[in-house]
CSV table of C-alpha atoms and ligand atoms in Angstrom, one decimal:
chain,number,residue,atom,x,y,z
A,1,UNK,CA,-114.3,52.7,-2.9
A,2,UNK,CA,-116.6,50.5,-4.1
A,3,UNK,CA,-114.0,48.3,-6.1
A,4,UNK,CA,-111.0,46.8,-5.1
A,5,UNK,CA,-109.8,44.1,-7.9
A,6,UNK,CA,-107.4,46.4,-9.0
A,7,UNK,CA,-105.2,46.3,-5.9
A,8,UNK,CA,-105.4,42.4,-5.4
A,9,UNK,CA,-101.8,40.8,-5.8
A,10,UNK,CA,-102.4,38.0,-7.6
A,11,UNK,CA,-100.5,34.7,-6.2
A,12,UNK,CA,-99.7,35.9,-2.9
A,13,UNK,CA,-96.6,33.8,-0.7
A,14,UNK,CA,-97.7,33.6,2.6
A,15,UNK,CA,-94.4,31.7,3.9
A,16,UNK,CA,-93.5,35.0,5.3
A,17,UNK,CA,-96.1,36.1,7.5
A,18,UNK,CA,-96.7,33.2,9.1
A,19,UNK,CA,-94.7,31.8,12.6
A,20,UNK,CA,-94.6,28.3,11.6
A,21,UNK,CA,-93.0,29.5,8.3
A,22,UNK,CA,-95.2,26.8,6.8
A,23,UNK,CA,-95.2,26.9,2.3
A,24,UNK,CA,-98.3,28.8,1.8
A,25,UNK,CA,-99.5,31.2,-0.9
A,26,UNK,CA,-103.3,32.5,-2.0
A,27,UNK,CA,-104.5,33.4,-4.8
A,28,UNK,CA,-105.1,36.7,-4.0
A,29,UNK,CA,-103.7,39.1,-1.1
A,30,UNK,CA,-104.7,42.0,0.0
A,31,UNK,CA,-103.3,44.1,2.9
A,32,UNK,CA,-106.0,46.3,4.8
A,33,UNK,CA,-104.4,49.7,5.7
A,34,UNK,CA,-108.1,50.9,6.6
A,35,UNK,CA,-111.2,49.3,8.0
A,36,UNK,CA,-113.1,51.4,5.2
A,37,UNK,CA,-111.9,49.2,2.7
A,38,UNK,CA,-114.1,46.1,4.1
A,39,UNK,CA,-117.0,46.7,2.7
A,40,UNK,CA,-115.2,47.2,-0.7
A,41,UNK,CA,-113.1,43.8,-0.2
A,42,UNK,CA,-116.2,41.5,0.5
A,43,UNK,CA,-118.0,42.8,-2.3
A,44,UNK,CA,-115.1,42.5,-5.2
A,45,UNK,CA,-115.2,38.6,-3.1
A,46,UNK,CA,-118.6,38.2,-3.6
A,47,UNK,CA,-118.2,39.6,-7.4
A,48,UNK,CA,-115.1,37.6,-7.9
A,49,UNK,CA,-116.6,34.5,-6.2
A,50,UNK,CA,-114.2,33.9,-4.2
A,51,UNK,CA,-113.9,33.3,-0.3
A,52,UNK,CA,-112.2,35.6,2.2
A,53,UNK,CA,-109.7,34.6,5.0
A,54,UNK,CA,-108.5,37.2,7.2
A,55,UNK,CA,-105.8,37.3,8.9
A,56,UNK,CA,-102.9,39.0,12.0
A,57,UNK,CA,-100.0,38.0,12.8
A,58,UNK,CA,-100.1,34.6,11.3
A,59,UNK,CA,-98.8,33.4,15.0
A,60,UNK,CA,-102.2,31.1,16.1
A,61,UNK,CA,-102.5,29.4,12.4
A,62,UNK,CA,-101.8,26.7,10.4
A,63,UNK,CA,-102.3,28.0,6.5
A,64,UNK,CA,-103.1,25.2,3.9
A,65,UNK,CA,-100.3,25.2,0.9
A,66,UNK,CA,-103.0,26.6,-1.2
A,67,UNK,CA,-106.0,28.7,-0.5
A,68,UNK,CA,-108.1,29.9,-3.3
A,69,UNK,CA,-109.1,33.0,-2.3
A,70,UNK,CA,-108.2,36.4,-0.9
A,71,UNK,CA,-106.4,36.3,1.7
A,72,UNK,CA,-106.8,39.6,3.5
A,73,UNK,CA,-104.2,41.5,6.2
A,74,UNK,CA,-105.0,43.7,8.6
A,75,UNK,CA,-102.4,46.5,8.7
A,76,UNK,CA,-104.4,48.8,10.8
A,77,UNK,CA,-102.2,50.8,12.9
A,78,UNK,CA,-103.2,53.1,15.9
A,79,UNK,CA,-103.3,53.5,19.5
A,80,UNK,CA,-104.3,55.9,22.1
A,81,UNK,CA,-105.1,56.7,25.2
A,82,UNK,CA,-109.2,57.4,25.2
A,83,UNK,CA,-110.1,58.7,28.7
A,84,UNK,CA,-108.1,58.4,32.0
A,85,UNK,CA,-109.6,59.2,35.2
A,86,UNK,CA,-108.3,58.9,38.7
A,87,UNK,CA,-109.1,55.3,38.7
A,88,UNK,CA,-108.0,53.9,35.6
A,89,UNK,CA,-106.7,54.3,32.1
A,90,UNK,CA,-109.0,53.4,28.9
A,91,UNK,CA,-106.3,52.7,26.2
A,92,UNK,CA,-107.6,51.3,22.8
A,93,UNK,CA,-104.7,49.8,20.0
A,94,UNK,CA,-106.0,49.2,16.3
A,95,UNK,CA,-106.6,45.4,15.1
A,96,UNK,CA,-103.1,45.6,13.0
A,97,UNK,CA,-100.8,47.2,16.2
A,98,UNK,CA,-97.8,44.2,16.9
A,99,UNK,CA,-99.4,42.9,20.2
A,100,UNK,CA,-96.1,43.5,22.4
A,101,UNK,CA,-95.6,46.9,20.7
A,102,UNK,CA,-98.8,47.6,22.4
A,103,UNK,CA,-98.4,46.0,25.8
A,104,UNK,CA,-94.7,48.0,25.9
A,105,UNK,CA,-96.2,51.2,25.1
A,106,UNK,CA,-98.6,51.0,28.2
A,107,UNK,CA,-96.0,49.8,30.0
A,108,UNK,CA,-93.1,52.6,29.3
A,109,UNK,CA,-96.2,54.8,30.3
A,110,UNK,CA,-96.3,53.0,33.7
A,111,UNK,CA,-99.6,51.5,33.5
A,112,UNK,CA,-100.1,47.8,35.1
A,113,UNK,CA,-102.3,45.7,33.7
A,114,UNK,CA,-101.3,43.7,30.6
A,115,UNK,CA,-97.2,43.3,31.3
A,116,UNK,CA,-98.5,39.1,31.9
A,117,UNK,CA,-99.2,39.1,28.4
A,118,UNK,CA,-95.6,40.1,27.2
A,119,UNK,CA,-94.0,38.7,24.0
A,120,UNK,CA,-96.7,36.9,22.7
A,121,UNK,CA,-96.8,37.0,19.1
A,122,UNK,CA,-99.7,38.3,17.1
A,123,UNK,CA,-101.8,41.2,16.6
A,124,UNK,CA,-103.9,43.2,19.5
A,125,UNK,CA,-107.0,42.2,16.7
A,126,UNK,CA,-105.9,38.2,17.3
A,127,UNK,CA,-106.1,39.1,21.1
A,128,UNK,CA,-109.3,38.5,21.4
A,129,UNK,CA,-110.6,35.6,19.2
A,130,UNK,CA,-108.5,32.9,21.8
A,131,UNK,CA,-108.7,35.1,24.6
A,132,UNK,CA,-104.8,35.3,24.7
A,133,UNK,CA,-103.1,34.2,28.5
A,134,UNK,CA,-100.0,33.5,30.2
A,135,UNK,CA,-98.7,33.7,33.4
A,136,UNK,CA,-101.6,33.8,35.3
A,137,UNK,CA,-103.7,36.8,33.4
A,138,UNK,CA,-105.8,36.5,30.4
A,139,UNK,CA,-107.3,39.5,27.7
A,140,UNK,CA,-110.5,39.2,29.8
A,141,UNK,CA,-108.8,40.3,32.8
A,142,UNK,CA,-108.5,43.9,32.3
A,143,UNK,CA,-110.9,43.5,28.4
A,144,UNK,CA,-113.1,46.7,28.3
A,145,UNK,CA,-114.8,46.7,24.4
A,146,UNK,CA,-113.9,45.8,21.0
A,147,UNK,CA,-115.3,47.2,18.3
A,148,UNK,CA,-115.9,44.5,15.1
A,149,UNK,CA,-117.2,44.6,11.3
A,150,UNK,CA,-120.1,42.0,11.2
A,151,UNK,CA,-120.3,40.6,7.5
A,152,UNK,CA,-123.3,39.1,7.9
A,153,UNK,CA,-125.1,42.7,8.6
A,154,UNK,CA,-122.3,44.7,7.0
A,155,UNK,CA,-122.2,47.3,9.7
A,156,UNK,CA,-119.4,48.0,12.3
A,157,UNK,CA,-121.0,46.8,16.3
A,158,UNK,CA,-119.3,47.8,19.3
A,159,UNK,CA,-119.6,43.9,22.3
A,160,UNK,CA,-119.1,44.6,25.2
A,161,UNK,CA,-116.6,42.3,27.5
A,162,UNK,CA,-120.2,39.7,28.0
A,163,UNK,CA,-121.1,39.8,24.9
A,164,UNK,CA,-117.3,38.3,23.5
A,165,UNK,CA,-118.0,35.1,26.1
A,166,UNK,CA,-114.7,34.4,26.6
A,167,UNK,CA,-113.5,31.6,28.2
A,168,UNK,CA,-110.0,29.5,28.2
A,169,UNK,CA,-108.8,30.1,25.3
A,170,UNK,CA,-111.8,30.4,23.5
A,171,UNK,CA,-114.8,33.8,22.4
A,172,UNK,CA,-117.7,34.8,19.8
A,173,UNK,CA,-114.8,35.5,17.6
A,174,UNK,CA,-113.4,32.0,17.4
A,175,UNK,CA,-116.9,30.2,17.2
A,176,UNK,CA,-118.4,32.3,14.8
A,177,UNK,CA,-115.1,32.8,12.3
A,178,UNK,CA,-116.7,33.8,9.0
A,179,UNK,CA,-118.4,37.0,10.8
A,180,UNK,CA,-117.2,38.6,12.6
A,181,UNK,CA,-113.5,41.1,11.5
A,182,UNK,CA,-112.2,42.5,15.1
A,183,UNK,CA,-111.4,46.5,14.2
A,184,UNK,CA,-109.9,47.8,17.4
A,185,UNK,CA,-109.4,46.7,21.2
A,186,UNK,CA,-109.9,48.8,24.6
A,187,UNK,CA,-108.7,47.6,27.7
A,188,UNK,CA,-109.1,49.6,31.1
A,189,UNK,CA,-106.0,49.4,33.1
A,190,UNK,CA,-106.5,50.1,36.9
A,191,UNK,CA,-104.4,53.1,38.3
A,192,UNK,CA,-104.4,50.8,41.5
A,193,UNK,CA,-102.2,47.8,40.0
A,194,UNK,CA,-101.8,45.2,41.8
A,195,UNK,CA,-98.8,42.6,40.5
A,196,UNK,CA,-99.6,39.5,39.5
A,197,UNK,CA,-96.9,37.5,41.0
A,198,UNK,CA,-98.7,33.9,41.6
A,199,UNK,CA,-97.3,32.4,38.6
A,200,UNK,CA,-93.8,29.8,39.2
A,201,UNK,CA,-91.1,32.3,38.1
A,202,UNK,CA,-92.5,35.4,38.9
A,203,UNK,CA,-93.1,35.2,42.8
A,204,UNK,CA,-89.5,36.0,43.2
A,205,UNK,CA,-90.5,39.9,43.0
A,206,UNK,CA,-92.4,40.0,45.8
A,207,UNK,CA,-88.7,40.7,47.4
A,208,UNK,CA,-87.7,43.7,45.7
A,209,UNK,CA,-88.7,46.6,46.7
A,210,UNK,CA,-89.9,48.2,44.4
A,211,UNK,CA,-92.2,46.1,42.1
A,212,UNK,CA,-93.0,47.9,38.4
A,213,UNK,CA,-95.2,46.6,35.8
A,214,UNK,CA,-92.0,47.5,33.8
A,215,UNK,CA,-90.4,44.9,36.3
A,216,UNK,CA,-92.8,42.4,36.0
A,217,UNK,CA,-93.1,42.8,32.3
A,218,UNK,CA,-89.0,42.3,31.5
A,219,UNK,CA,-89.1,38.8,34.0
A,220,UNK,CA,-92.2,37.4,31.9
A,221,UNK,CA,-89.9,38.2,28.8
A,222,UNK,CA,-86.7,36.4,30.3
A,223,UNK,CA,-89.3,33.5,31.5
A,224,UNK,CA,-90.9,32.7,28.3
A,225,UNK,CA,-87.0,33.2,26.2
A,226,UNK,CA,-86.0,30.3,28.3
A,227,UNK,CA,-88.7,28.7,28.3
A,228,UNK,CA,-90.2,28.5,24.8
A,229,UNK,CA,-88.3,28.8,21.0
A,230,UNK,CA,-88.2,31.5,19.1
A,231,UNK,CA,-90.2,31.4,16.6
A,232,UNK,CA,-87.8,33.5,14.1
A,233,UNK,CA,-84.7,30.8,14.4
A,234,UNK,CA,-87.2,27.7,15.1
A,235,UNK,CA,-90.9,28.8,13.2
A,236,UNK,CA,-93.7,27.1,15.8
A,237,UNK,CA,-96.9,28.4,16.3
A,238,UNK,CA,-97.0,28.4,20.5
A,239,UNK,CA,-98.5,25.9,22.4
A,240,UNK,CA,-100.2,23.9,19.7
A,241,UNK,CA,-102.9,22.2,22.4
A,242,UNK,CA,-105.0,23.3,24.6
A,243,UNK,CA,-104.4,22.1,28.0
A,244,UNK,CA,-106.9,19.8,28.9
A,245,UNK,CA,-110.2,20.2,31.0
A,246,UNK,CA,-111.4,17.0,31.9
A,247,UNK,CA,-114.1,15.2,34.7
A,248,UNK,CA,-112.4,14.1,37.7
A,249,UNK,CA,-112.9,10.6,36.6
A,250,UNK,CA,-111.3,11.4,33.2
A,251,UNK,CA,-107.9,12.8,35.3
A,252,UNK,CA,-107.9,9.7,38.0
A,253,UNK,CA,-105.8,7.2,35.8
A,254,UNK,CA,-103.4,10.1,35.1
A,255,UNK,CA,-103.0,11.6,39.1
A,256,UNK,CA,-102.9,7.3,40.1
A,257,UNK,CA,-100.1,6.8,38.7
A,258,UNK,CA,-98.2,10.9,38.8
A,259,UNK,CA,-100.0,11.9,42.0
A,260,UNK,CA,-97.6,14.8,40.8
A,261,UNK,CA,-98.7,15.9,37.5
A,262,UNK,CA,-99.6,19.4,37.4
A,263,UNK,CA,-103.5,19.7,37.8
A,264,UNK,CA,-105.3,22.6,38.4
A,265,UNK,CA,-108.8,22.3,39.8
A,266,UNK,CA,-111.8,24.8,37.4
A,267,UNK,CA,-114.5,26.4,39.0
A,268,UNK,CA,-116.5,23.9,37.8
A,269,UNK,CA,-114.8,20.8,39.6
A,270,UNK,CA,-113.3,19.7,36.8
A,271,UNK,CA,-109.4,19.9,36.5
A,272,UNK,CA,-107.1,21.4,34.0
A,273,UNK,CA,-104.1,18.9,32.9
A,274,UNK,CA,-101.3,20.4,31.4
A,275,UNK,CA,-100.9,18.8,27.4
A,276,UNK,CA,-97.2,19.4,27.7
A,277,UNK,CA,-96.6,16.5,30.4
A,278,UNK,CA,-98.7,14.7,28.9
A,279,UNK,CA,-96.9,14.9,25.7
A,280,UNK,CA,-93.7,14.4,26.8
A,281,UNK,CA,-94.8,11.1,29.2
A,282,UNK,CA,-95.7,10.0,26.1
A,283,UNK,CA,-92.6,10.0,25.2
A,284,UNK,CA,-92.7,12.5,22.4
A,285,UNK,CA,-90.7,15.6,23.5
A,286,UNK,CA,-88.1,15.8,20.6
A,287,UNK,CA,-89.9,13.4,18.1
A,288,UNK,CA,-90.2,14.4,14.4
A,289,UNK,CA,-91.9,13.0,11.4
A,290,UNK,CA,-91.5,14.2,8.1
A,291,UNK,CA,-90.6,18.2,8.1
A,292,UNK,CA,-92.0,18.3,11.5
A,293,UNK,CA,-91.4,18.3,15.1
A,294,UNK,CA,-92.0,18.2,18.3
A,295,UNK,CA,-89.7,21.3,20.2
A,296,UNK,CA,-87.2,19.7,22.7
A,297,UNK,CA,-87.4,22.8,24.6
A,298,UNK,CA,-91.0,22.5,25.5
A,299,UNK,CA,-93.4,19.8,24.2
A,300,UNK,CA,-96.3,21.4,23.8
A,301,UNK,CA,-94.7,23.1,20.5
A,302,UNK,CA,-94.9,22.0,17.3
A,303,UNK,CA,-92.0,23.0,15.1
A,304,UNK,CA,-91.4,23.8,11.2
A,305,UNK,CA,-88.2,21.4,10.8
A,306,UNK,CA,-87.2,22.9,6.8
A,307,UNK,CA,-90.1,23.1,4.5
A,308,UNK,CA,-93.2,21.7,6.0
A,309,UNK,CA,-96.6,22.6,4.5
A,310,UNK,CA,-100.3,22.3,6.9
A,311,UNK,CA,-100.1,18.6,5.6
A,312,UNK,CA,-97.2,17.8,7.6
A,313,UNK,CA,-97.8,19.7,10.4
A,314,UNK,CA,-101.7,18.3,10.7
A,315,UNK,CA,-100.1,14.7,10.4
A,316,UNK,CA,-98.0,15.6,13.2
A,317,UNK,CA,-100.7,16.4,15.4
A,318,UNK,CA,-103.0,13.2,14.7
A,319,UNK,CA,-99.8,11.3,15.7
A,320,UNK,CA,-99.5,13.0,18.7
A,321,UNK,CA,-103.3,12.9,19.6
A,322,UNK,CA,-103.9,9.7,19.2
A,323,UNK,CA,-100.3,8.3,20.9
A,324,UNK,CA,-102.0,10.7,24.2
A,325,UNK,CA,-105.0,9.1,24.1
A,326,UNK,CA,-104.2,5.8,24.2
A,327,UNK,CA,-101.3,6.2,26.8
A,328,UNK,CA,-103.8,8.6,29.1
A,329,UNK,CA,-107.2,8.1,27.4
A,330,UNK,CA,-107.2,11.9,27.5
A,331,UNK,CA,-108.4,13.9,24.2
A,332,UNK,CA,-106.2,16.6,23.0
A,333,UNK,CA,-107.7,19.7,21.0
A,334,UNK,CA,-105.6,21.9,19.2
A,335,UNK,CA,-105.2,25.4,19.9
A,336,UNK,CA,-104.1,27.2,16.6
A,337,UNK,CA,-106.2,27.0,14.4
A,338,UNK,CA,-106.2,25.6,10.4
A,339,UNK,CA,-106.6,27.7,7.6
B,401,LIG,N1,-93.8,20.3,31.5
B,401,LIG,C1,-93.5,19.6,30.8
B,401,LIG,N2,-92.9,19.6,29.5
B,401,LIG,C2,-92.7,20.0,28.9
B,401,LIG,C3,-93.3,20.8,28.8
B,401,LIG,C4,-94.3,21.8,30.1
B,401,LIG,O1,-93.7,18.2,32.0
B,401,LIG,O2,-92.2,19.9,27.5
B,401,LIG,C5,-94.6,20.8,32.5
B,401,LIG,C6,-94.1,22.2,33.0
B,401,LIG,O3,-92.8,21.5,33.6
B,401,LIG,C7,-95.1,22.8,34.1
B,401,LIG,C8,-96.4,22.4,32.7
B,401,LIG,O4,-96.6,21.5,31.9
B,401,LIG,O5,-95.0,22.0,35.2
B,401,LIG,C9,-96.8,23.7,32.3
B,401,LIG,O6,-96.1,23.9,31.5
B,401,LIG,P1,-95.7,25.6,31.4
B,401,LIG,O7,-95.6,26.5,33.0
B,401,LIG,O8,-94.4,26.3,30.4
B,401,LIG,O9,-96.8,26.1,30.5
B,401,LIG,P2,-97.9,25.5,29.2
B,401,LIG,O10,-99.7,24.8,30.3
B,401,LIG,O11,-97.1,24.4,28.8
B,401,LIG,C10,-99.8,27.7,29.6
B,401,LIG,C11,-100.1,28.5,27.9
B,401,LIG,C12,-98.4,29.3,27.1
B,401,LIG,C13,-98.3,30.3,28.3
B,401,LIG,C14,-97.5,29.4,29.6
B,401,LIG,C15,-97.4,30.3,30.5
B,401,LIG,C16,-101.6,26.8,27.1
B,401,LIG,C17,-102.1,25.7,26.6
B,401,LIG,N3,-100.4,27.5,27.1
B,401,LIG,O12,-98.4,27.1,28.8
B,401,LIG,O13,-99.4,29.7,26.1
B,401,LIG,O14,-97.8,31.1,27.7
B,401,LIG,O15,-98.9,28.6,29.8
B,401,LIG,O16,-98.7,30.9,31.3
B,401,LIG,O17,-102.4,27.3,27.6
B,401,LIG,C18,-99.8,29.8,24.0
B,401,LIG,O18,-100.6,30.1,24.0
B,401,LIG,O19,-99.5,29.9,22.6
B,401,LIG,C19,-98.6,29.9,25.0
B,401,LIG,C20,-97.4,29.7,25.3
């Protein structure tokens, strides 16, 4: 397979392939169903002098209305138990697997570890890129390794945990977006499972007579459904801003005015504030600008009111950042990637 030009689909419509349902198209589109297609993809793109953009589940992106290049959608499917010992099970998912289905597959077999990350939209391959997290857990907690295609050296590389440089909603793959394409992810799930119930809404489960990964997963799903708008009904990309990690001096004006504002001490002495809280206190919950708006349900979620494009979401995001900066002196940073 050296030339993929014959199977590129021209004028590829992406409006149904991003959870914000933005009007978006690509000069060419292509589903990658086998990692072996990647070298040919990049060779073909070079020959056509076109850039390549990689798309997973489209849940953490704000797509441009037109991309003059090739959008490659990772659609590889496979999940398997690589190794099971007395102390742990090593599981692997192909990049194109739906993350939530992968979580349910592990939990259905009785394995605990990633149940707090249930129902996060997107794919297994996208999970390490922003080190997905929710309810006091993050991907890095049980991460073992991943394989990725290195576009620079044109070879498949294995990354251990340290090499991935995971941090809050960050990794090497987010920092070098044009270099690596994640192919598969391995997680090591401990047999001696301890539920992670520290987060409000989960702590009451500690009273249950028997706690199982399934019980925790079901509660996480119920919590998410009650707190966050469903992108199938109200198109959105989840949290639109990261929770800002600021210095004690930067947090002081907020905490002096609102002593009960949510704030979480970090290991490095800084403080994590809540972006949703800051936006709500700026008076923007439910605010609308053109075809984009802020969810009435959760102030950190931007929604497509109908027919929105990247520019509508971008304009609303800029407005929110300027208002929060003026009100609290805190700079917000977008979580989804503008592609
Ligand atoms: N809050 C408000 N107003 C709002 C929304 C939230 O005041 O409209 C307050 C809440 O009362 C709470 C605080 O803000 O005190 C935090 O809210 P929440 O518990 O909903 O969590 P979050 O910090 O907004 C983070 C993740 C979510 C994850 C939840 C649950 C980020 C950027 N977001 O949200 O992840 O599901 O915690 O663990 O870290 C995502 O990344 O797309 C995402 C949904």
